[in-house]
Coordinates of C-alpha atoms and ligand atoms in Angstrom, one line a residue:
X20 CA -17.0 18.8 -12.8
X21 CA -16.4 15.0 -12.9
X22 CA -17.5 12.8 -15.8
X23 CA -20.4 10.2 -14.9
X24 CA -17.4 7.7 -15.5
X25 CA -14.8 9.7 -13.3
X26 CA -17.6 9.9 -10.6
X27 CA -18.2 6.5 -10.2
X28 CA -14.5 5.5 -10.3
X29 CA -13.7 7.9 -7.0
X30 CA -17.0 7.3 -5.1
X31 CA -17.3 3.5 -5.3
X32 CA -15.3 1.6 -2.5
X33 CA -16.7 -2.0 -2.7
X34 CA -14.2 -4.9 -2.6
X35 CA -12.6 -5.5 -6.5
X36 CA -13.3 -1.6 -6.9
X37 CA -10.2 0.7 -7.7
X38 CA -11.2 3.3 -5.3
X39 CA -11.7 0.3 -3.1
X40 CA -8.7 -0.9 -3.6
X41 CA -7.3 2.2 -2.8
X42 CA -9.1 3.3 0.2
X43 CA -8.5 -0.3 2.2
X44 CA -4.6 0.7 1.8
X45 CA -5.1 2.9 4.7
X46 CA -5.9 2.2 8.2
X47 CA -9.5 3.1 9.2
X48 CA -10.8 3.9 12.7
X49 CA -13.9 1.2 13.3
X50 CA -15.3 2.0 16.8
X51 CA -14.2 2.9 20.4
X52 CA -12.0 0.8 22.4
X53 CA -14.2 1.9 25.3
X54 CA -16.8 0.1 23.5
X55 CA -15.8 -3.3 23.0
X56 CA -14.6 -2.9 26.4
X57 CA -18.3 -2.9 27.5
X58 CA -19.7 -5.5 24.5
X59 CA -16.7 -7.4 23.2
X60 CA -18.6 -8.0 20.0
X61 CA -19.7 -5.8 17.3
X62 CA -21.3 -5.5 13.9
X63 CA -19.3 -3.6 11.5
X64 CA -19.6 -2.5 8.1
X65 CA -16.8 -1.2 6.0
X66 CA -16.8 -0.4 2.4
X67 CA -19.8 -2.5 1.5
X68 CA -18.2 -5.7 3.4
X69 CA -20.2 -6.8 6.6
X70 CA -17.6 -7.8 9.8
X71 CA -18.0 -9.0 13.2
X72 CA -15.5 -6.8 15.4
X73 CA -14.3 -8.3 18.9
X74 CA -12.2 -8.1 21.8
X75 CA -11.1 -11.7 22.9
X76 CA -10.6 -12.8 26.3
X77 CA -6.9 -12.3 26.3
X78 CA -7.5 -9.0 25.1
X79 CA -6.4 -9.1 21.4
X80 CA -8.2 -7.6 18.8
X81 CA -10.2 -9.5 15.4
X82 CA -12.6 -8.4 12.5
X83 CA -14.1 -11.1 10.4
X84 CA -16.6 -12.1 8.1
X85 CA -20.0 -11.2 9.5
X86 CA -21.1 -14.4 8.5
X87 CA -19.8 -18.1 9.9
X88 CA -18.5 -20.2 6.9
X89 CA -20.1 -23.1 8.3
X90 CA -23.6 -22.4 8.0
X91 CA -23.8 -18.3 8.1
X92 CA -24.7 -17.9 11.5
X93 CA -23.8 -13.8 12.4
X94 CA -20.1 -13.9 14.1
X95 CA -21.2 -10.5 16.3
X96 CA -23.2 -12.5 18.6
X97 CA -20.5 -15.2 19.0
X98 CA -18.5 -16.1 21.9
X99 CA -15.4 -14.5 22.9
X100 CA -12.8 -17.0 24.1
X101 CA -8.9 -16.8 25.1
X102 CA -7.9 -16.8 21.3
X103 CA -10.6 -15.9 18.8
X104 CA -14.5 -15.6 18.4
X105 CA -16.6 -18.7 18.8
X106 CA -19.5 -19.2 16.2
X107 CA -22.7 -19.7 18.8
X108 CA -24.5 -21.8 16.6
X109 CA -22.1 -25.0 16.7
X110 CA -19.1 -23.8 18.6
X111 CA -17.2 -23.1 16.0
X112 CA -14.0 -21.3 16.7
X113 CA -11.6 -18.8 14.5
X114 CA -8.5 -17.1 15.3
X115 CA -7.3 -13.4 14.7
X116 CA -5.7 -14.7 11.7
X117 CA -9.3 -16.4 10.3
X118 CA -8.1 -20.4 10.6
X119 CA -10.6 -21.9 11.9
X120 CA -9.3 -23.8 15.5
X121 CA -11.9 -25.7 16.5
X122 CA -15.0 -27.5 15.9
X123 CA -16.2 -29.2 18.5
X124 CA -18.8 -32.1 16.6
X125 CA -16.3 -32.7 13.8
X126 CA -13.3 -33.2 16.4
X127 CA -15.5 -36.0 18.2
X128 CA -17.3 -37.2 14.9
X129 CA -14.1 -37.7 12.7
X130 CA -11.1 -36.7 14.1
X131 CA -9.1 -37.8 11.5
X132 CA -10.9 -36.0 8.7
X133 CA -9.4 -32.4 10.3
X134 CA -12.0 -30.7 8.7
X135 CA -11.0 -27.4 10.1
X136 CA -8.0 -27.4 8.4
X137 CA -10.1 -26.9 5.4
X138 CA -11.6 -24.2 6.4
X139 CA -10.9 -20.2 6.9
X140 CA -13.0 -17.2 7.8
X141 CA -12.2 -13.8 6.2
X142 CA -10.0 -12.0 8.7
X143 CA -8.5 -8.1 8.7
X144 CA -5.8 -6.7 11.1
X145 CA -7.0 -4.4 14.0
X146 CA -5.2 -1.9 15.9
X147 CA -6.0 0.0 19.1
X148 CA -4.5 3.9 18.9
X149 CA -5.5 7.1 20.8
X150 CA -8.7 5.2 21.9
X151 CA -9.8 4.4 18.9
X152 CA -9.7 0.7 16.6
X153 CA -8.4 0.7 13.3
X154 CA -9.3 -2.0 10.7
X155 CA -6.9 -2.8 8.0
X156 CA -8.6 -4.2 4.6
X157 CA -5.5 -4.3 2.2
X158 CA -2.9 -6.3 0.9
X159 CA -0.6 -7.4 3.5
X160 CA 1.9 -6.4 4.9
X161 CA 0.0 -3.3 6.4
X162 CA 2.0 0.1 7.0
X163 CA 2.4 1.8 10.0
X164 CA -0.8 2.8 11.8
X165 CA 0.3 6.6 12.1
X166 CA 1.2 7.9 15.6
X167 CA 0.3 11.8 15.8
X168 CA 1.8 13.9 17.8
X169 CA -1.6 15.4 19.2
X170 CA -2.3 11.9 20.4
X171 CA 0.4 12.4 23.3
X172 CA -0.9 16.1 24.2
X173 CA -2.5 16.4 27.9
X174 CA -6.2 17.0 27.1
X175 CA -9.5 15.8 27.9
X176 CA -10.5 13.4 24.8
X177 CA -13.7 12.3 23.2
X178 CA -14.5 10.3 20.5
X179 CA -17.9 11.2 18.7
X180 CA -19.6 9.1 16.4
X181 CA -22.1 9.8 13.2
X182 CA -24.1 8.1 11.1
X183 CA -24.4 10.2 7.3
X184 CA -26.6 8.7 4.5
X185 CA -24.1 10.1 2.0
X186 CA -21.5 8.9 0.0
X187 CA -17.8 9.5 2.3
X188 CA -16.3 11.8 -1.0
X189 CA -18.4 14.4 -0.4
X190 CA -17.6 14.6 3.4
X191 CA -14.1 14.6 2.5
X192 CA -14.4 17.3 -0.1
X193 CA -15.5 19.4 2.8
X194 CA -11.8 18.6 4.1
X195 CA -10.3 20.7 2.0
X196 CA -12.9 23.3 1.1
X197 CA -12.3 26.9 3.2
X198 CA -15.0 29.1 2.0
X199 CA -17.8 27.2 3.3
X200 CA -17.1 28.1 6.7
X201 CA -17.9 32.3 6.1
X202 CA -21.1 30.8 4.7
X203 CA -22.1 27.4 6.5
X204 CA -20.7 28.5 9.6
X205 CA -20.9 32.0 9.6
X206 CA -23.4 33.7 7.8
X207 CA -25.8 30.7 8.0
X208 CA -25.5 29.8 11.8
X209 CA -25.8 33.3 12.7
X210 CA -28.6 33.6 10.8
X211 CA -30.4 30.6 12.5
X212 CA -29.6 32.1 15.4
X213 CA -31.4 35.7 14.5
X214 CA -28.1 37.2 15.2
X215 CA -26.8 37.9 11.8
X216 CA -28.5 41.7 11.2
X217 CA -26.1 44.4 11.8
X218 CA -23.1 42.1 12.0
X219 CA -19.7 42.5 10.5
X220 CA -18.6 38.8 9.7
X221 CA -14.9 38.6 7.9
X222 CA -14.5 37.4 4.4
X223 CA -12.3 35.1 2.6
X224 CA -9.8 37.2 -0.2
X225 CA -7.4 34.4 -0.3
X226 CA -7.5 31.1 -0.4
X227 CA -4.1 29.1 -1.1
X228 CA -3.5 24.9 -1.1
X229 CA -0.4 23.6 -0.3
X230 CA 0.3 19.1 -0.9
X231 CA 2.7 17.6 1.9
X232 CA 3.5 14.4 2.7
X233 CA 0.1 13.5 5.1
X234 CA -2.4 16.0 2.7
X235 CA -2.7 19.1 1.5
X236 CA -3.0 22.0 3.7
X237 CA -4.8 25.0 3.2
X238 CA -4.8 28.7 4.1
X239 CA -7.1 31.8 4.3
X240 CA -6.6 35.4 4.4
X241 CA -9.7 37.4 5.4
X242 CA -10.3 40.6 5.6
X243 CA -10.1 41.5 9.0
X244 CA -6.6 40.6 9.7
X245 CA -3.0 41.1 7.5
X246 CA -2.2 37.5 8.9
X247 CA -3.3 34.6 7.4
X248 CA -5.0 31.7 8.7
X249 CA -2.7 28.3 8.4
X250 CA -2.4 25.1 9.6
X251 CA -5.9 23.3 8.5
X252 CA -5.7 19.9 7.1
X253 CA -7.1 17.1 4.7
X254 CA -5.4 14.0 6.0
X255 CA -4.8 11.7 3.4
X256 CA -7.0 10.0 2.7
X257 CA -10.6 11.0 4.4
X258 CA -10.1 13.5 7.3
X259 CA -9.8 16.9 8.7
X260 CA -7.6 18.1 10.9
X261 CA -7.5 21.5 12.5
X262 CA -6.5 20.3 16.1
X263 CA -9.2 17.7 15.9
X264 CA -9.5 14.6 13.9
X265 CA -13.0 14.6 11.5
X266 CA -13.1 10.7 9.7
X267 CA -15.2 10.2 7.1
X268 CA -15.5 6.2 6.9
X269 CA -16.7 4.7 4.2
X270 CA -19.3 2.4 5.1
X271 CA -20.3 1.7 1.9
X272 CA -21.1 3.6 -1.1
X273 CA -24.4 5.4 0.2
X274 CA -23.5 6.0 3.9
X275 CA -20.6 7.2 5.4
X276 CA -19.6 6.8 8.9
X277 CA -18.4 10.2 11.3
X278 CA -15.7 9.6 13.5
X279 CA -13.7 12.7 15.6
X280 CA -11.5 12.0 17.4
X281 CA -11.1 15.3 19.9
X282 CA -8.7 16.9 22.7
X283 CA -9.9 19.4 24.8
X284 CA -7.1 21.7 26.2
X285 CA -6.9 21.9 30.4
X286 CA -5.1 24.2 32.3
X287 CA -1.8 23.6 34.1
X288 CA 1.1 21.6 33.2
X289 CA 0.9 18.2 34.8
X290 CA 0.5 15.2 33.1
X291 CA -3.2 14.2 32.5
X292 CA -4.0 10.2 32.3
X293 CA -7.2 9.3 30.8
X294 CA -7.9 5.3 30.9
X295 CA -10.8 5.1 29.3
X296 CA -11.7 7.6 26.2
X297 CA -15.4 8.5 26.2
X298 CA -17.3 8.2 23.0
X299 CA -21.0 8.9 22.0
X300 CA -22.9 9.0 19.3
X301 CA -24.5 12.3 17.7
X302 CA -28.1 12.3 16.4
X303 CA -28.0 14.1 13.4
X304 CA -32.3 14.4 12.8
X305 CA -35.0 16.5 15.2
X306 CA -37.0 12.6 15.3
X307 CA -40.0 15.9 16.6
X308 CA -39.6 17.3 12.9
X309 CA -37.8 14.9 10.9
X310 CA -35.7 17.7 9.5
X311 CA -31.7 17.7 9.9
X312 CA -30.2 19.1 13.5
X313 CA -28.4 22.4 12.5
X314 CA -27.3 24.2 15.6
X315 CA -23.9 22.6 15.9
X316 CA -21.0 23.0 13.7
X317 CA -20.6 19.4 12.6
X318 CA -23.8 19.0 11.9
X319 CA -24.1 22.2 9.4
X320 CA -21.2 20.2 7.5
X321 CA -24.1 17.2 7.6
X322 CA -26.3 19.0 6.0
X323 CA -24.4 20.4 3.5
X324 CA -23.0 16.4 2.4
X325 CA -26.8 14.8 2.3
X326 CA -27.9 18.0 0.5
X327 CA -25.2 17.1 -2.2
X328 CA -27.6 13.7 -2.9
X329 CA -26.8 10.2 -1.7
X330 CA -23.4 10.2 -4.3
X331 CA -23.1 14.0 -5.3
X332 CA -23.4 14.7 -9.3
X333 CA -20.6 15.8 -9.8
X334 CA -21.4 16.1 -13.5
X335 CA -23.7 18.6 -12.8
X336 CA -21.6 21.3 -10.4
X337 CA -19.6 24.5 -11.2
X338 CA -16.3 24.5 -9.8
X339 CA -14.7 27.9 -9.6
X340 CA -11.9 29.7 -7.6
X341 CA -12.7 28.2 -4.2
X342 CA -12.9 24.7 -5.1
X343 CA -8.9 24.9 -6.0
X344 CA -8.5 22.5 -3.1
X345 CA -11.1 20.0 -4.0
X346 CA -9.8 19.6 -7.4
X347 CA -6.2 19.0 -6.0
X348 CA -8.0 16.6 -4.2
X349 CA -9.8 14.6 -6.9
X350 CA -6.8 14.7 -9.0
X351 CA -4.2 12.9 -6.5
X352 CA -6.8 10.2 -6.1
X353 CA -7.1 9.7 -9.9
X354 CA -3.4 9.6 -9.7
X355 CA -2.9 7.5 -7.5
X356 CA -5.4 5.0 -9.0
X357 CA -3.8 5.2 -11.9
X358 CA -0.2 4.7 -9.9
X359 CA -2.0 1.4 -8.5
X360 CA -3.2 -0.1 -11.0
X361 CA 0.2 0.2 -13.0
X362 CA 3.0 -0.7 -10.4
X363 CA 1.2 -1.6 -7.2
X364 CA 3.0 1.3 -5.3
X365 CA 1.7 2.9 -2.2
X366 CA -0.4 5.7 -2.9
X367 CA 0.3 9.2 -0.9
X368 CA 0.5 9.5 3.0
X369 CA 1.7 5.1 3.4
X370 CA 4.2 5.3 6.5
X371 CA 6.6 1.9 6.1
X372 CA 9.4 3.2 8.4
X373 CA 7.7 2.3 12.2
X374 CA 11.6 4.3 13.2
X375 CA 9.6 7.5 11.9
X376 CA 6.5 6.7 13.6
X377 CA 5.9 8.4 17.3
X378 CA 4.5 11.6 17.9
X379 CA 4.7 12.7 14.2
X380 CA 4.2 16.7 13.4
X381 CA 1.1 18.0 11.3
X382 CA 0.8 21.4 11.1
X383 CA -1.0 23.6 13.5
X384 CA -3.9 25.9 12.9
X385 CA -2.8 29.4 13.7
X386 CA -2.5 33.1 12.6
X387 CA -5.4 35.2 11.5
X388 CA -8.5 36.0 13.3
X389 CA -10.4 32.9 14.3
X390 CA -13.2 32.8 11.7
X391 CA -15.3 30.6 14.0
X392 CA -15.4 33.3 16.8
X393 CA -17.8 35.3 15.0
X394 CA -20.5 32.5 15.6
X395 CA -19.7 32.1 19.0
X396 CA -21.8 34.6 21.7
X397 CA -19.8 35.7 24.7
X398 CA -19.8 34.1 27.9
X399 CA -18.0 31.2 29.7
X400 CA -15.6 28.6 28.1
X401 CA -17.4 26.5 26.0
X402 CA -16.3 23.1 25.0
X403 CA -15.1 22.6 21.6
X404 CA -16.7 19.4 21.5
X405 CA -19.9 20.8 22.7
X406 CA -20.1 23.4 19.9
X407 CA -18.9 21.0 17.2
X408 CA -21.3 17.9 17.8
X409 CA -24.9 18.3 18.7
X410 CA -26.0 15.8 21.9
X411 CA -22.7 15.6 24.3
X412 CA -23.8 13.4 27.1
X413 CA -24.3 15.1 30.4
X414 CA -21.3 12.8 31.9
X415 CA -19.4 13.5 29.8
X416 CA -19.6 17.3 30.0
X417 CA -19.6 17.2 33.5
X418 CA -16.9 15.0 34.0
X419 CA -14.5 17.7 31.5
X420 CA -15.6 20.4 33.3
X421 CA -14.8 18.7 36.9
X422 CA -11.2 17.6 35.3
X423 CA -10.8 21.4 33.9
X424 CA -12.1 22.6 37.3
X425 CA -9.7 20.4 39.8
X426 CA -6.5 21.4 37.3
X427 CA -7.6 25.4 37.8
X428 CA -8.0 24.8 41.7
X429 CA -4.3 23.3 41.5
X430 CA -2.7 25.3 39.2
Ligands
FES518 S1 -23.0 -21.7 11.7 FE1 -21.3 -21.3 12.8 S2 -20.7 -23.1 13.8 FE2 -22.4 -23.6 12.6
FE2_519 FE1 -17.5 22.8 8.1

């Protein structure tokens, strides 16, 4: 358990607050490039602060203040031009480093007076990486935006967003929390499913946690294989990763934005090239019963988060021997906070050195018997993103499956 105090200290990420502080040290993935590549404008909310997010003309990247500082006209339905975003209300126009550039009535009304001098918009870095943008709200200079080596895999990938009306700690608690899956996944989805009678499905007797420099990695040994299970992954500071990425964005306190980032293996050797990385977004309520959608994996972990409450009370749980990992969790942050708020120093999994960054290892999940099999019924390959995320587009699927096809008919 957490203390009311100790609660709201690691849940709250608005600007000023120390977990806020702490969470906009680390790059966080925004939206799609494919999506700005359609609408080069786009509302954004991060950690309670409201942005405009564009592609301009000359196809550099900006996130600003949602709002104009002129008269607080909304800077997502501005103009993109060559360098910046144009306010549409009076033409208004801001760079990528929030100076304000132009402004067209003042220039003609009183040149002299270079008004616009006087004037900034609040502006963040953003970086495009693995099809995704990344939004930088920190203290300059910003590290490294990490370079995984997954990234430079050949595999189909997909991007998948979420909307949960949760608080992002919870989410990320799930990170690091192995047991859940004999139950949520397991027991539970079979269940649903009216499969579970008569069914063996293997249980956790181990569980072991172990901190490296990206997170803290955890293992399982179950009961129907010598072998443990390795390789899975909390990513410092608010993802899985078991071969796919799983961000939980904070979008502010009471909502929490889902974004995986996924690579679908394909047959043969040759190099695959993918220009454009498609994205959708997963409905996570039946609008027919107004009750959560539970048949995908992804969405079980939902489920679990918003039954936790808006911000989970944490004063009021029971940790015992499988929440080892979440505790290791809760206390690095603390840590760290406290690290922060004394010297200023980066807290865990900063990269400075860009020398280091390209293609950089994180463990792999292997050994044991795959836990997840024992939900899965027999039959053709199935798409780990269509068994993770409920609502894959019909494009999309049947654009993978024409890619996996074509590589089988060559290989
Ligand atoms: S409100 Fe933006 S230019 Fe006037
Ligand atoms: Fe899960």
């Amino acid at each position: 358990m957490l203390t009311h105090e100790e609660n709201r200290l690691l849940t709250r990420v608005g600007a000023g607050t120390p977990m806020g502080n702490l969470m906009r040290r680390y790059w966080q993935p925004v939206a799609a490039v494919a999506e700005l590549d359609e609408t080069p404008t786009k509302q954004v909310r991060l950690m309670g602060e409201d942005l405009a997010l564009y592609k301009d003309t000359s196809g550099g990247y900006g996130l600003m203040d949602l709002h104009c500082p002129h008269r607080r006209a909304d800077m997502s339905y501005g103009l993109v031009e060559a360098n910046g975003l144009r306010c549409n209300y009076h033409g208004w126009l801001f760079d990528a480093q929030g100076a304000c550039t132009e402004q067209p009535f003042e220039e003609i009304a009183h040149p002299e007076a270079r008004f616009k001098d006087k004037v900034t918009i609040k502006a963040y870095p953003v970086q495009a990486k693995a099809g995704l943008l990344w939004a930088y709200l920190g203290p300059l200079p910003a590290p490294e935006l990490w370079d995984w080596d997954v990234y430079h895999e050949t595999g189909y990938k997909t991007i998948v967003f979420g909307h949960i009306p949760c608080n992002w700690l919870q989410c990320a608690e799930n990170d690091i929390d192995p047991v859940h899956f004999e139950w949520l996944h397991a027991h539970w989805s079979l269940d649903l499913q009216g499969r579970r009678a008569g069914r063996t499905i293997p249980t956790h007797l181990e569980v072991a946690f172990e901190e490296f420099e990206w997170g803290i990695e955890y293992k399982r040994l179950l009961n129907n294989s010598p072998e443990w299970q390795v390789g899975r992954v909390a990513l410092w500071p608010n993802a899985l990763y078991t071969g796919h990425f799983e961000y939980r964005v904070p979008i502010d306190d009471e909502n929490t934005l889902s974004v995986c980032w996924n690579n679908e293996p394909l047959p043969g050797d040759e190099p695959f090239e993918q220009p454009r990385i498609p994205y959708f977004w997963s409905p996570i309520k039946d609008p027919a019963t107004g009750r959560w959608i539970n048949t995908h994996t992804v969405n079980q972990d939902i489920i679990a988060w918003v039954g936790q409450g808006t911000v989970s009370d944490r004063e009021n749980e029971h940790l015992g021997a499988s929440d080892e990992g979440v505790i290791m969790l809760r206390r690095r942050f603390l840590n760290d906070l406290r690290r922060i708020e004394e010297s200023g120093v980066d807290p865990k999994g900063i990269l400075r050195d860009p020398s280091r960054n390209h293609a950089m290892y994180l463990p792999r999940s292997s050994g044991g018997e795959r836990l997840a099999n024992s939900t899965r019924a027999a039959g053709p390959r199935r798409l780990g993103v269509a068994g993770l995320y409920y609502g894959l587009p019909k494009e999309i699927e049947d654009d993978m499956l024409r890619v996996i096809a074509s590589r089988k008919r060559e290989g």
